[in-house]
Coordinates of C-alpha atoms and ligand atoms in Angstrom, one line a residue:
M1 CA -12.8 239.7 91.7
K2 CA -9.7 241.6 92.9
V3 CA -6.6 239.5 93.6
V4 CA -4.1 240.6 96.3
L5 CA -0.6 239.2 96.7
Q6 CA 0.9 239.7 100.1
N7 CA 4.6 239.1 100.6
L8 CA 4.3 236.3 98.1
T9 CA 7.6 234.3 97.9
K10 CA 8.6 231.1 96.3
I11 CA 12.0 229.5 97.0
F12 CA 13.0 226.4 95.1
P13 CA 15.7 224.1 96.5
S14 CA 18.9 223.8 94.5
R15 CA 18.7 221.5 91.5
N16 CA 22.5 221.2 91.6
K17 CA 23.4 218.6 94.2
R18 CA 26.8 220.0 94.8
S19 CA 25.9 223.6 95.4
N20 CA 23.2 224.4 97.9
E21 CA 22.1 227.6 96.3
E22 CA 18.4 228.1 96.4
V23 CA 16.5 229.8 93.7
V24 CA 14.3 232.7 94.9
A25 CA 11.9 232.6 91.9
V26 CA 9.4 235.1 93.4
N27 CA 10.7 237.5 96.0
S28 CA 8.1 239.1 98.3
F29 CA 5.5 240.3 95.8
N30 CA 3.0 242.8 97.1
F31 CA 0.4 244.1 94.7
E32 CA -3.2 244.2 94.0
I33 CA -4.9 243.3 90.8
P34 CA -8.0 245.4 90.5
D35 CA -11.4 243.7 89.8
G36 CA -12.3 243.3 86.2
K37 CA -8.9 244.4 84.8
L38 CA -6.4 242.7 82.6
I39 CA -3.0 242.7 84.1
G40 CA 0.2 241.7 82.2
L41 CA 3.0 240.0 84.0
L42 CA 6.1 240.9 81.9
G43 CA 9.7 240.0 82.1
P44 CA 12.5 238.0 80.5
S45 CA 12.5 234.2 80.6
G46 CA 13.2 232.9 84.1
C47 CA 12.1 236.0 86.0
G48 CA 9.3 234.2 87.9
K49 CA 6.2 234.9 85.8
S50 CA 5.0 231.3 85.6
T51 CA 5.8 230.6 89.3
T52 CA 3.7 233.6 90.3
L53 CA 0.8 232.4 88.1
Y54 CA 1.0 228.9 89.4
M55 CA 0.9 230.1 93.0
I56 CA -2.2 232.2 92.2
S57 CA -3.7 229.1 90.6
G58 CA -2.9 226.8 93.5
L59 CA -0.7 224.5 91.4
L60 CA 2.3 225.6 93.4
K61 CA 2.4 226.3 97.2
P62 CA 4.1 229.5 98.2
S63 CA 7.1 229.4 100.5
S64 CA 5.6 232.3 102.4
G65 CA 3.1 235.0 101.9
K66 CA -0.6 235.1 101.2
I67 CA -3.0 235.3 98.2
F68 CA -6.5 236.8 98.5
F69 CA -9.4 236.6 96.0
G70 CA -11.5 239.6 97.2
D71 CA -11.6 239.2 100.9
D72 CA -11.1 235.4 100.9
D73 CA -7.7 234.1 101.8
V74 CA -7.2 231.4 99.2
T75 CA -3.6 230.5 100.1
E76 CA -4.5 227.1 101.4
L77 CA -7.3 226.4 99.0
S78 CA -6.9 223.7 96.3
T79 CA -6.8 224.6 92.7
E80 CA -10.3 223.1 92.0
N81 CA -11.8 225.3 94.7
R82 CA -10.3 228.6 93.7
G83 CA -12.6 229.2 90.8
I84 CA -9.9 229.9 88.2
G85 CA -9.6 229.3 84.5
L86 CA -6.1 228.4 83.3
V87 CA -4.7 228.5 79.7
F88 CA -1.2 227.4 78.9
Q89 CA 1.2 228.0 76.0
N90 CA 0.6 224.5 74.6
Y91 CA -3.1 224.0 74.2
A92 CA -3.2 220.7 76.0
L93 CA -6.6 219.6 74.5
Y94 CA -7.7 216.0 74.7
P95 CA -7.0 214.7 71.2
H96 CA -9.6 211.9 71.2
M97 CA -12.5 214.3 72.2
T98 CA -14.3 216.7 70.0
V99 CA -14.2 220.4 70.5
K100 CA -17.6 220.3 72.3
Q101 CA -16.4 217.5 74.6
N102 CA -13.2 219.3 75.4
I103 CA -15.1 222.5 76.3
M104 CA -17.6 220.6 78.5
F105 CA -15.0 218.5 80.2
P106 CA -14.5 220.8 83.3
L107 CA -18.3 220.8 83.8
E108 CA -18.5 217.0 83.5
N109 CA -15.9 216.8 86.3
L110 CA -18.0 218.8 88.8
K111 CA -19.5 216.8 91.6
G112 CA -22.7 217.0 93.7
A113 CA -24.8 220.1 93.7
D114 CA -22.3 222.1 91.5
R115 CA -22.9 219.7 88.6
P116 CA -25.1 221.2 86.0
T117 CA -27.6 219.2 84.0
K118 CA -26.6 217.9 80.6
E119 CA -28.7 220.6 78.9
Q120 CA -27.1 223.3 81.1
M121 CA -23.7 222.0 80.2
L122 CA -24.4 222.1 76.5
E123 CA -25.8 225.6 76.8
R124 CA -22.7 226.8 78.6
A125 CA -20.4 225.1 76.2
Y126 CA -22.2 226.8 73.2
E127 CA -22.0 230.1 75.0
A128 CA -18.3 229.8 75.6
A129 CA -17.7 228.6 72.0
R130 CA -19.7 231.6 70.6
L131 CA -17.6 234.0 72.8
V132 CA -14.4 232.7 71.2
Q133 CA -16.0 232.3 67.8
I134 CA -15.5 228.6 67.3
D135 CA -19.2 227.6 67.4
Q136 CA -18.9 226.3 63.8
L137 CA -16.2 223.8 64.8
L138 CA -17.8 222.0 67.8
D139 CA -17.8 218.5 66.2
R140 CA -14.2 218.6 65.0
K141 CA -11.2 216.9 66.8
P142 CA -8.3 219.1 67.9
S143 CA -6.1 217.7 65.1
E144 CA -8.5 219.2 62.5
L145 CA -8.0 222.7 63.9
S146 CA -5.3 225.3 63.3
G147 CA -3.1 226.5 66.2
G148 CA -5.2 229.6 66.7
Q149 CA -8.4 227.6 66.8
Q150 CA -7.0 225.1 69.3
Q151 CA -6.0 228.0 71.5
R152 CA -9.5 229.4 71.3
V153 CA -10.9 226.0 72.4
A154 CA -8.5 226.1 75.4
I155 CA -9.8 229.6 76.3
A156 CA -13.4 228.4 75.9
R157 CA -12.6 225.5 78.2
A158 CA -11.2 227.9 80.8
L159 CA -14.2 230.1 80.5
V160 CA -16.9 227.5 80.7
K161 CA -16.8 227.2 84.5
M162 CA -17.3 231.0 84.7
P163 CA -14.0 231.5 86.6
R164 CA -13.5 234.3 89.1
V165 CA -10.0 234.8 87.7
L166 CA -8.6 233.9 84.3
L167 CA -4.9 233.0 84.2
L168 CA -3.0 232.9 80.9
D169 CA 0.6 231.7 80.7
E170 CA 2.2 232.8 77.4
P171 CA -1.0 231.8 75.5
L172 CA 0.1 233.2 72.1
S173 CA 3.7 231.9 71.9
N174 CA 2.9 229.0 69.7
L175 CA 1.0 231.0 67.1
D176 CA 2.4 232.7 64.0
A177 CA 2.8 236.5 63.9
R178 CA -0.6 237.3 62.3
L179 CA -2.6 234.9 64.5
R180 CA -0.8 236.2 67.5
L181 CA -2.0 239.7 66.8
Q182 CA -5.5 238.5 66.0
T183 CA -5.8 236.2 69.1
R184 CA -4.5 238.9 71.5
E185 CA -7.2 241.3 70.2
E186 CA -9.7 238.5 70.8
I187 CA -8.5 237.9 74.3
R188 CA -8.9 241.6 75.1
R189 CA -12.4 241.6 73.6
I190 CA -13.5 238.5 75.6
Q191 CA -12.0 239.9 78.8
K192 CA -13.9 243.2 78.3
E193 CA -17.1 241.4 77.5
T194 CA -17.0 239.1 80.4
G195 CA -15.3 241.5 82.9
I196 CA -13.3 238.6 84.3
T197 CA -10.2 239.7 86.2
T198 CA -7.4 238.3 84.0
I199 CA -3.7 237.8 84.5
F200 CA -1.7 237.5 81.3
V201 CA 1.9 236.3 81.4
T202 CA 4.3 237.1 78.6
H203 CA 7.9 237.9 77.8
D204 CA 6.8 240.0 74.9
Q205 CA 6.7 243.6 75.9
E206 CA 4.6 244.7 72.8
E207 CA 2.0 242.1 73.6
A208 CA 1.8 243.1 77.2
M209 CA 1.7 246.8 76.4
S210 CA -1.0 246.5 73.8
I211 CA -3.7 244.6 75.8
S212 CA -3.0 245.3 79.5
D213 CA -4.7 247.8 81.8
L214 CA -1.7 247.5 84.0
I215 CA 1.7 245.9 83.5
V216 CA 4.0 244.4 86.2
V217 CA 7.6 244.4 85.0
M218 CA 9.7 241.8 86.7
K219 CA 13.3 240.8 86.8
S220 CA 15.0 238.0 88.7
G221 CA 12.0 237.4 91.0
L222 CA 11.6 241.1 91.9
V223 CA 8.9 243.5 90.8
Q224 CA 10.6 246.4 89.1
Q225 CA 7.6 248.6 88.3
I226 CA 3.8 248.5 88.1
G227 CA 1.7 250.9 86.1
K228 CA -0.3 251.7 83.0
P229 CA 1.7 250.7 80.0
Q230 CA 2.1 254.2 78.7
D231 CA 3.0 255.6 82.1
V232 CA 5.7 252.9 82.5
Y233 CA 7.0 253.6 79.0
D234 CA 7.1 257.4 79.7
N235 CA 8.5 257.1 83.3
P236 CA 10.6 254.0 83.6
A237 CA 11.8 253.4 87.2
N238 CA 15.2 252.2 86.2
L239 CA 17.4 251.4 83.2
F240 CA 16.2 247.7 83.1
V241 CA 12.6 248.8 82.6
A242 CA 13.5 251.4 80.1
R243 CA 15.4 248.9 78.0
F244 CA 12.8 246.2 78.3
L245 CA 10.0 248.3 76.9
G246 CA 9.9 249.6 73.4
T247 CA 10.9 248.5 69.9
P248 CA 13.3 249.5 68.6
P249 CA 14.8 249.6 72.1
I250 CA 15.9 252.7 73.9
N251 CA 19.4 254.1 73.1
V252 CA 21.7 254.2 76.0
F253 CA 24.8 256.4 76.3
N254 CA 27.5 256.8 78.9
G255 CA 27.5 260.5 80.0
R256 CA 27.7 262.9 82.9
V257 CA 26.0 265.8 84.5
Q258 CA 28.2 268.7 85.2
A259 CA 27.0 272.1 86.4
G260 CA 23.4 271.3 85.5
K261 CA 24.2 270.3 81.9
V262 CA 24.0 266.8 80.5
Y263 CA 27.0 265.7 78.4
I264 CA 27.5 262.9 76.0
G265 CA 31.3 263.1 75.3
D266 CA 32.1 266.8 75.0
A267 CA 28.6 267.7 73.7
A268 CA 26.2 269.4 76.1
V269 CA 22.9 267.8 74.9
L270 CA 20.4 269.0 77.4
E271 CA 20.0 270.7 80.8
A272 CA 19.1 269.0 84.1
A273 CA 19.0 271.8 86.7
G274 CA 19.5 270.7 90.3
V275 CA 21.1 267.4 89.6
P276 CA 24.5 267.0 91.4
D277 CA 27.6 266.4 89.2
Q278 CA 27.9 262.7 88.5
E279 CA 28.3 260.1 85.8
V280 CA 25.0 258.9 84.4
Y281 CA 23.5 256.6 81.9
I282 CA 21.5 258.6 79.4
G283 CA 18.5 256.8 77.8
V284 CA 17.0 258.3 74.6
R285 CA 13.9 256.7 73.0
P286 CA 14.3 256.1 69.2
E287 CA 11.6 258.8 68.6
G288 CA 13.5 261.2 70.8
F289 CA 16.0 262.5 68.2
N290 CA 15.6 265.5 66.0
V291 CA 17.8 265.6 62.9
A292 CA 19.2 269.2 63.1
E293 CA 22.1 270.8 61.2
D294 CA 23.4 272.4 64.4
G295 CA 22.4 269.6 66.7
P296 CA 24.9 269.0 69.5
L297 CA 25.1 265.2 69.2
V298 CA 27.3 264.3 66.3
C299 CA 27.1 260.7 65.2
Q300 CA 28.5 258.6 62.3
L301 CA 25.7 257.7 59.9
R302 CA 25.8 254.0 59.1
D303 CA 22.6 253.3 57.3
I304 CA 19.0 254.4 56.6
E305 CA 16.2 251.8 56.8
V306 CA 13.0 252.6 55.1
M307 CA 10.0 250.7 56.5
G308 CA 7.1 252.4 54.8
H309 CA 5.4 254.0 57.8
A310 CA 8.7 255.1 59.3
T311 CA 12.3 255.7 58.5
S312 CA 15.1 254.6 60.8
F313 CA 18.5 256.1 60.9
L314 CA 21.3 253.9 62.1
S315 CA 24.4 255.6 63.4
S316 CA 27.2 255.2 65.9
H317 CA 28.9 257.2 68.7
E318 CA 31.7 256.2 71.0
A319 CA 29.6 256.9 74.1
S320 CA 26.8 254.7 72.9
I321 CA 26.3 251.4 74.8
N322 CA 24.1 249.9 72.1
P323 CA 26.1 248.8 69.1
V324 CA 24.0 251.0 66.9
I325 CA 22.0 254.1 67.7
R326 CA 18.6 253.6 66.1
T327 CA 16.3 256.5 65.6
L328 CA 12.8 256.6 64.3
K329 CA 11.0 259.2 62.1
D330 CA 7.6 259.3 60.6
A331 CA 7.9 258.6 56.9
D332 CA 5.8 261.7 56.0
R333 CA 8.7 263.9 57.0
H334 CA 11.4 263.7 54.4
I335 CA 14.8 264.2 55.7
T336 CA 17.9 264.2 53.5
V337 CA 21.3 263.6 55.0
E338 CA 24.5 264.2 53.1
G339 CA 27.9 262.9 54.1
D340 CA 28.7 260.4 56.7
T341 CA 27.8 262.4 59.8
I342 CA 24.4 263.1 61.2
R343 CA 23.6 265.6 63.9
Y344 CA 20.9 265.3 66.5
S345 CA 19.2 267.4 69.1
L346 CA 17.4 265.4 71.8
K347 CA 13.8 265.7 72.9
P348 CA 13.7 266.3 76.7
H349 CA 10.6 264.3 77.4
K350 CA 12.1 261.3 75.6
T351 CA 15.4 261.4 77.4
F352 CA 16.0 259.9 80.9
L353 CA 18.9 260.0 83.3
F354 CA 19.9 256.9 85.3
R355 CA 22.4 256.5 88.1
H356 CA 25.7 255.0 86.8
D357 CA 25.6 251.9 89.1
D358 CA 24.2 248.4 89.0
A359 CA 20.6 249.3 90.0
A360 CA 20.6 252.2 87.5
E361 CA 17.6 253.9 89.1
R362 CA 16.1 256.8 87.2
I363 CA 17.2 260.2 88.5
E364 CA 14.1 262.2 89.2
C365 CA 14.6 265.6 87.6
E366 CA 13.3 267.9 84.9
V367 CA 15.3 267.5 81.7
K368 CA 15.1 270.6 79.4
Ligands
ADP401 P1 9.3 232.5 83.8 O1 8.0 231.9 83.7 O2 9.4 234.0 84.1 O3 10.2 232.2 82.6 P2 9.7 230.7 86.0 O4 8.7 231.2 87.0 O5 9.3 229.5 85.2 O6 10.1 231.9 85.0 O7 11.0 230.4 86.8 C1 11.6 231.3 87.7 C2 12.9 230.7 88.3 O8 12.6 229.6 89.1 C3 13.9 230.2 87.2 O9 15.2 230.5 87.6 C4 13.6 228.7 87.2 O10 14.7 228.0 86.7 C5 13.2 228.4 88.6 N1 12.3 227.3 88.8 C6 11.1 227.2 88.2 N2 10.5 226.0 88.6 C7 11.4 225.4 89.3 C8 11.4 224.1 90.0 N3 10.3 223.3 90.0 N4 12.5 223.7 90.7 C9 13.6 224.5 90.7 N5 13.7 225.8 90.2 C10 12.6 226.2 89.5
MG402 MG1 7.1 230.8 82.1

């Protein structure tokens, strides 16, 4: 089921009685979520992710704009009639019910002709439980389950009604690191197996990048960029997107373009033919540095971190906006550095130029 958002906007009245400033939580969203895909809504806390999800679910009424499921305008439809499955960060299971009863609960609530027979309900509960691999635990109470298992029950409960759209709001936030990884792989597997259009909200860029077909990067209620994770990483629309994606984060320098050359301080680091002379922000991914004896960018070496699979050089430069410049090298290439300076050349396809203003949009050009 494809989902289309048309000029979708949510404005909350001021919470502060003295100021009348409204909060534009979601500002005119226009995008299409393709049928059968997993889309990640990604952005820092407070950027409007949950508000978007709750409008799609029907829990919140938009201030303006429309929501379509396929060709159906569902904007005025109640949550129960939208055919969605919802999973929240806190699992919100009924503590006095067994796992089986929790999963069957949405079916028990169906009325009239929609209500399956008891046998059908059981059959569907077993099926959902098998899908999330908790079919051994059906007679337990939620308190007898780990966090990861509880979240699986919540997912099974969302799946049992065979939703047209599955909505997940930070579903992994309460899990420890290992379970988070495992559960996100599970969610991806389940989504692929069922083919249910899924919207996954998270503030964790790595999580969104790793499981989404498409990511929507948001900031302050505005969509910044939509695309395949790798495309957005490789072609960020602006400095915000570039900084939000990637660990370690992108390194940013104050610099300038002059006569077609890109300068950091006095060092000409690359060429950008056709770009008018101007001040720029220069973003370099951690993997975009070559250690080179005659490299133009001369930095003060601070530390070397060995992580096993990779080695990270920490250095500083007066034009760097990040407190430390962090570069990343495969550990199978041994590099020895002597003294307290380190010299780099920059990889053009890992280096981006951004306008030196508030919006900091990327300057479309070929860096060489
Ligand atoms: P996210 O899920 O990305 O962290 P939210 O969608 O929860 O962000 O919130 C977006 C913005 O809307 C925030 O500034 C938040 O404070 C505000 N907001 C959310 N819900 C309400 C509400 N019920 N009343 C007033 N402001 C709200
Ligand atoms: Mg939220």
